[in-house]
Short mmCIF file of C-alpha atoms in Angstrom, two decimals:
data_model
loop_
_atom_site.label_atom_id
_atom_site.label_comp_id
_atom_site.label_asym_id
_atom_site.label_seq_id
_atom_site.Cartn_x
_atom_site.Cartn_y
_atom_site.Cartn_z
CA MET A 1 -64.72 -60.14 125.56
CA SER A 2 -64.82 -60.23 121.79
CA ASP A 3 -65.37 -63.41 119.80
CA PHE A 4 -61.72 -63.39 118.78
CA GLU A 5 -60.57 -63.26 122.42
CA ARG A 6 -62.48 -66.55 123.02
CA LEU A 7 -60.58 -68.43 120.33
CA SER A 8 -57.95 -69.75 122.67
CA ASP A 9 -60.72 -71.08 124.96
CA LEU A 10 -62.27 -72.84 121.99
CA VAL A 11 -58.97 -74.42 121.00
CA ALA A 12 -58.44 -75.70 124.57
CA LEU A 13 -61.92 -77.15 124.65
CA ALA A 14 -61.49 -79.03 121.43
CA ARG A 15 -58.25 -80.55 122.71
CA ARG A 16 -59.81 -81.42 126.04
CA VAL A 17 -62.87 -83.12 124.48
CA ALA A 18 -60.68 -85.13 122.17
CA ALA A 19 -58.45 -86.18 125.05
CA ASP A 20 -61.30 -87.08 127.38
CA GLU A 21 -64.04 -88.48 125.15
CA ILE A 22 -62.56 -89.52 121.82
CA MET A 23 -58.98 -90.88 121.95
CA PRO A 24 -59.65 -93.24 124.93
CA ARG A 25 -62.25 -94.90 122.65
CA PHE A 26 -60.20 -94.93 119.48
CA GLN A 27 -60.02 -98.48 118.08
CA GLN A 28 -61.87 -99.73 121.17
CA VAL A 29 -65.50 -98.77 120.57
CA ALA A 30 -68.37 -100.51 118.77
CA SER A 31 -70.34 -98.66 116.10
CA SER A 32 -73.96 -98.52 114.92
CA ARG A 33 -75.65 -97.13 111.87
CA LYS A 34 -78.09 -94.23 111.77
CA GLN A 35 -81.17 -94.18 109.55
CA ASP A 36 -79.22 -92.65 106.70
CA GLY A 37 -76.66 -95.51 106.83
CA SER A 38 -73.79 -93.45 108.29
CA LEU A 39 -71.82 -94.76 111.31
CA PHE A 40 -71.93 -93.34 114.81
CA THR A 41 -70.38 -94.48 118.09
CA GLU A 42 -70.46 -93.82 121.80
CA ALA A 43 -67.54 -91.50 121.27
CA ASP A 44 -69.66 -89.29 118.88
CA MET A 45 -72.38 -89.00 121.56
CA ALA A 46 -69.98 -88.34 124.42
CA SER A 47 -68.10 -85.71 122.48
CA GLN A 48 -71.27 -83.92 121.43
CA ALA A 49 -72.60 -84.00 124.96
CA ALA A 50 -69.39 -82.45 126.28
CA LEU A 51 -69.52 -79.68 123.65
CA GLN A 52 -73.13 -78.96 124.31
CA ARG A 53 -72.29 -78.55 128.02
CA GLU A 54 -69.13 -76.52 127.70
CA LEU A 55 -69.57 -74.24 124.65
CA PRO A 56 -72.24 -71.99 126.14
CA LYS A 57 -69.78 -71.30 129.01
CA ILE A 58 -67.41 -69.75 126.48
CA ILE A 59 -70.04 -67.80 124.53
CA ASN A 60 -73.63 -68.18 125.65
CA CYS A 61 -75.22 -69.54 122.43
CA PRO A 62 -77.12 -72.79 121.77
CA VAL A 63 -75.36 -75.75 120.14
CA LEU A 64 -76.38 -77.45 116.89
CA GLY A 65 -74.73 -80.86 116.55
CA GLU A 66 -74.69 -83.58 113.93
CA GLU A 67 -76.06 -86.10 116.37
CA MET A 68 -79.43 -84.35 116.65
CA SER A 69 -82.72 -84.88 114.88
CA VAL A 70 -83.27 -82.92 111.61
CA ALA A 71 -86.18 -81.10 113.26
CA GLU A 72 -83.94 -79.97 116.20
CA GLN A 73 -81.23 -78.80 113.78
CA LYS A 74 -83.56 -76.83 111.56
CA ALA A 75 -85.30 -75.20 114.53
CA LEU A 76 -81.98 -74.04 116.01
CA TRP A 77 -80.79 -72.69 112.63
CA GLU A 78 -83.97 -70.78 112.02
CA ASN A 79 -84.28 -69.25 115.50
CA HIS A 80 -80.71 -68.34 116.52
CA ALA A 81 -79.24 -66.21 113.73
CA ASP A 82 -77.71 -63.94 116.37
CA GLY A 83 -75.43 -66.72 117.66
CA LEU A 84 -75.21 -70.45 117.14
CA TRP A 85 -72.55 -73.08 117.73
CA ILE A 86 -72.24 -75.63 114.94
CA VAL A 87 -70.39 -78.79 115.93
CA ASP A 88 -69.37 -82.09 114.42
CA PRO A 89 -68.27 -84.19 117.39
CA ILE A 90 -66.31 -86.63 115.16
CA ASP A 91 -65.96 -85.84 111.48
CA GLY A 92 -64.70 -88.94 109.79
CA THR A 93 -66.43 -91.53 111.97
CA THR A 94 -65.83 -94.23 109.38
CA ASN A 95 -62.15 -93.57 109.61
CA PHE A 96 -62.37 -93.51 113.45
CA VAL A 97 -64.10 -96.90 113.50
CA HIS A 98 -61.64 -98.44 111.13
CA GLY A 99 -58.54 -97.20 112.91
CA LEU A 100 -57.60 -94.58 110.37
CA PRO A 101 -56.16 -91.33 111.82
CA HIS A 102 -58.09 -88.92 109.66
CA PHE A 103 -60.89 -87.73 111.92
CA SER A 104 -61.49 -84.50 113.74
CA VAL A 105 -63.54 -82.44 116.22
CA SER A 106 -65.04 -79.43 114.49
CA ILE A 107 -66.56 -76.38 116.20
CA ALA A 108 -67.77 -73.13 114.64
CA LEU A 109 -69.65 -70.07 115.87
CA PHE A 110 -72.09 -68.57 113.36
CA ARG A 111 -73.67 -65.12 113.45
CA GLN A 112 -76.14 -64.02 110.80
CA GLY A 113 -75.53 -67.13 108.69
CA ARG A 114 -71.74 -66.83 108.53
CA PRO A 115 -68.88 -68.35 110.61
CA VAL A 116 -66.99 -65.96 112.82
CA LEU A 117 -64.94 -68.49 114.77
CA GLY A 118 -63.78 -71.98 113.68
CA VAL A 119 -61.68 -74.78 115.19
CA VAL A 120 -60.84 -78.15 113.73
CA TYR A 121 -58.69 -80.44 115.87
CA VAL A 122 -57.21 -83.66 114.45
CA PRO A 123 -56.28 -85.48 117.61
CA ALA A 124 -54.35 -88.48 116.10
CA LEU A 125 -51.93 -85.91 114.55
CA ASP A 126 -52.18 -83.27 117.31
CA GLU A 127 -52.96 -80.61 114.72
CA CYS A 128 -55.40 -77.84 115.70
CA PHE A 129 -56.57 -75.49 112.97
CA SER A 130 -58.30 -72.29 113.97
CA ALA A 131 -59.56 -69.04 112.54
CA ALA A 132 -61.41 -65.88 113.50
CA ALA A 133 -63.18 -63.73 110.91
CA GLY A 134 -60.91 -60.80 109.97
CA TYR A 135 -57.99 -62.02 112.02
CA GLY A 136 -56.46 -64.91 110.09
CA ALA A 137 -56.03 -68.69 110.42
CA TRP A 138 -53.50 -70.89 112.19
CA MET A 139 -52.36 -74.40 112.78
CA ASN A 140 -50.88 -74.94 116.22
CA GLU A 141 -50.14 -71.18 116.39
CA ARG A 142 -48.43 -71.15 113.01
CA SER A 143 -50.10 -68.88 110.44
CA LEU A 144 -51.75 -70.49 107.47
CA PRO A 145 -50.84 -71.41 104.77
CA LEU A 146 -47.88 -73.58 105.92
CA ARG A 147 -46.80 -74.29 102.37
CA THR A 148 -46.67 -71.14 100.28
CA GLU A 149 -45.28 -72.50 97.00
CA ILE A 150 -48.02 -72.30 94.38
CA PRO A 151 -48.31 -74.67 91.41
CA LYS A 152 -47.77 -72.88 88.12
CA SER A 153 -50.90 -74.37 86.58
CA LEU A 154 -53.74 -76.82 87.28
CA CYS A 155 -51.74 -79.65 85.75
CA GLU A 156 -49.30 -79.49 88.73
CA ALA A 157 -52.05 -79.31 91.38
CA VAL A 158 -53.16 -81.83 93.96
CA ALA A 159 -56.95 -82.03 94.48
CA ALA A 160 -59.07 -83.35 97.31
CA VAL A 161 -62.22 -84.71 95.65
CA GLU A 162 -65.18 -86.69 96.98
CA PRO A 163 -66.70 -88.12 93.78
CA LYS A 164 -69.56 -90.00 95.61
CA TYR A 165 -71.81 -86.99 95.75
CA LEU A 166 -71.02 -85.37 92.43
CA GLY A 167 -73.90 -85.41 89.86
CA GLY A 168 -74.05 -85.25 86.08
CA ARG A 169 -70.79 -85.92 84.21
CA LEU A 170 -68.46 -84.87 87.00
CA PRO A 171 -67.87 -88.23 88.69
CA ALA A 172 -66.58 -89.75 85.37
CA ARG A 173 -64.80 -86.66 84.17
CA VAL A 174 -62.94 -85.97 87.40
CA VAL A 175 -61.21 -89.42 87.21
CA SER A 176 -60.74 -89.63 83.50
CA VAL A 177 -59.91 -86.21 82.09
CA ALA A 178 -59.23 -84.12 85.22
CA PRO A 179 -56.89 -81.18 84.78
CA PHE A 180 -54.91 -81.66 87.96
CA SER A 181 -51.84 -83.80 88.71
CA SER A 182 -53.12 -86.06 91.49
CA LEU A 183 -56.36 -86.88 93.42
CA ARG A 184 -56.75 -87.44 97.18
CA ASN A 185 -59.71 -88.43 99.35
CA TYR A 186 -59.20 -88.58 103.13
CA GLY A 187 -62.79 -89.35 104.26
CA SER A 188 -63.15 -86.20 106.30
CA SER A 189 -64.56 -82.95 104.89
CA THR A 190 -63.25 -80.86 107.76
CA ILE A 191 -59.71 -82.12 107.21
CA ASP A 192 -60.03 -81.47 103.51
CA TRP A 193 -60.80 -77.80 104.21
CA CYS A 194 -57.93 -77.48 106.60
CA TRP A 195 -55.36 -79.20 104.50
CA LEU A 196 -56.31 -77.01 101.59
CA ALA A 197 -55.86 -74.00 103.80
CA ALA A 198 -52.44 -75.32 104.90
CA GLY A 199 -51.33 -75.79 101.28
CA ARG A 200 -51.08 -79.57 101.52
CA THR A 201 -53.59 -79.79 98.66
CA ASP A 202 -54.34 -77.14 96.08
CA LEU A 203 -57.97 -77.76 95.03
CA MET A 204 -61.15 -79.21 96.47
CA LEU A 205 -64.42 -80.47 95.00
CA HIS A 206 -67.40 -81.93 96.92
CA GLY A 207 -70.98 -82.36 95.74
CA SER A 208 -72.86 -82.24 99.02
CA GLN A 209 -71.62 -81.18 102.52
CA LYS A 210 -73.77 -80.84 105.58
CA LEU A 211 -73.64 -77.62 107.64
CA TRP A 212 -71.24 -79.11 110.22
CA ASP A 213 -68.98 -80.43 107.46
CA TYR A 214 -68.06 -76.91 106.28
CA ALA A 215 -68.92 -74.70 109.24
CA ALA A 216 -65.43 -74.28 110.61
CA GLY A 217 -63.44 -75.33 107.61
CA VAL A 218 -64.78 -72.73 105.22
CA LEU A 219 -63.70 -69.94 107.59
CA ILE A 220 -60.27 -71.45 108.05
CA LEU A 221 -59.78 -71.62 104.27
CA LEU A 222 -61.03 -68.06 103.64
CA GLU A 223 -58.85 -66.59 106.37
CA SER A 224 -55.84 -68.36 104.87
CA GLY A 225 -56.51 -66.71 101.43
CA GLY A 226 -58.46 -69.44 99.71
CA GLN A 227 -61.42 -68.90 97.34
CA ILE A 228 -64.73 -70.68 97.10
CA ALA A 229 -67.82 -71.20 95.01
CA SER A 230 -70.34 -74.01 94.66
CA ILE A 231 -70.96 -76.21 91.64
CA HIS A 232 -74.02 -74.21 90.58
CA HIS A 233 -73.40 -70.80 92.15
CA ASP A 234 -70.46 -68.47 91.93
CA ASN A 235 -71.55 -67.16 95.32
CA TYR A 236 -70.89 -70.11 97.62
CA TRP A 237 -73.34 -68.87 100.21
CA GLN A 238 -76.30 -69.08 97.75
CA ASP A 239 -76.04 -72.88 97.72
CA HIS A 240 -78.34 -75.06 99.87
CA ILE A 241 -77.50 -74.72 103.56
CA TRP A 242 -77.91 -78.45 104.40
CA GLN A 243 -76.40 -79.92 101.22
CA ARG A 244 -73.82 -77.37 100.01
CA SER A 245 -71.44 -78.21 97.25
CA VAL A 246 -67.97 -76.64 97.08
CA VAL A 247 -65.45 -75.80 94.42
CA ALA A 248 -62.37 -74.32 96.13
CA ALA A 249 -58.70 -73.47 95.65
CA ARG A 250 -56.09 -72.22 97.94
CA CYS A 251 -55.17 -69.21 95.76
CA PRO A 252 -56.75 -67.03 93.02
CA SER A 253 -54.46 -68.19 90.29
CA LEU A 254 -55.78 -71.79 90.64
CA PHE A 255 -59.34 -70.97 91.52
CA LYS A 256 -60.49 -69.31 88.26
CA PRO A 257 -59.36 -72.14 85.90
CA TRP A 258 -60.53 -74.82 88.36
CA LEU A 259 -64.02 -73.31 88.63
CA GLU A 260 -64.21 -72.95 84.82
CA TRP A 261 -63.23 -76.61 84.37
CA VAL A 262 -65.90 -77.75 86.83
CA LYS A 263 -68.56 -75.70 85.10
CA ASN A 264 -67.60 -77.02 81.68
CA ASN A 265 -67.71 -80.64 82.89
CA ARG A 266 -70.67 -80.81 85.17
#
């Protein structure tokens, strides 16, 4: 079977892992902090274990997960270019711990350094976003984008921005003289990608995303017609694999002026 023919299996697995391992623990599980200060829970570990067990049954490739050591992650990336699952068992763990509904399970299949399959499931909202390279993107079987009306200019746009990781002048400029209408921050990179693809937001800016933060979402956005760059590279894929910045828009008419504004204000 082709990668595309396995997409429905991937969607079913994301839903099943969320139902079995994540939602029964929502608002009922204690959290700890990793060495980098970020939160993790028993639900993160249980979700990742389930994905590591089940994903190779769908397509027989190893699994790189957020809840692994850096050495393990880098070894997997360097040695499995022909096929590698990239998973974030719970993206938005801080939201999950605090009872906020903006968290997801994210799964992507990479070949030769690019995503070919991607699924992001938001269980609290029962929204499953999926994409296959060259075939399109969907939310619960509806083609993306869901909202097709395009703002006439940047000044009417809604932007998802994470100012915490922006360097230089951008953190101050994006909140003081930004060219867009309104700013949003949901605390989940994977959801930011998907909601941009759906047309719920129009622009995105993030200074540093991990591989599992963008692995599925970038494919979902591109397959919905969005455009991407990084803060320092017009070619998004030239940025750092493990700390990749993103400047994105859901359509070409917004992307060019948005990228130009970011370059002029970084």
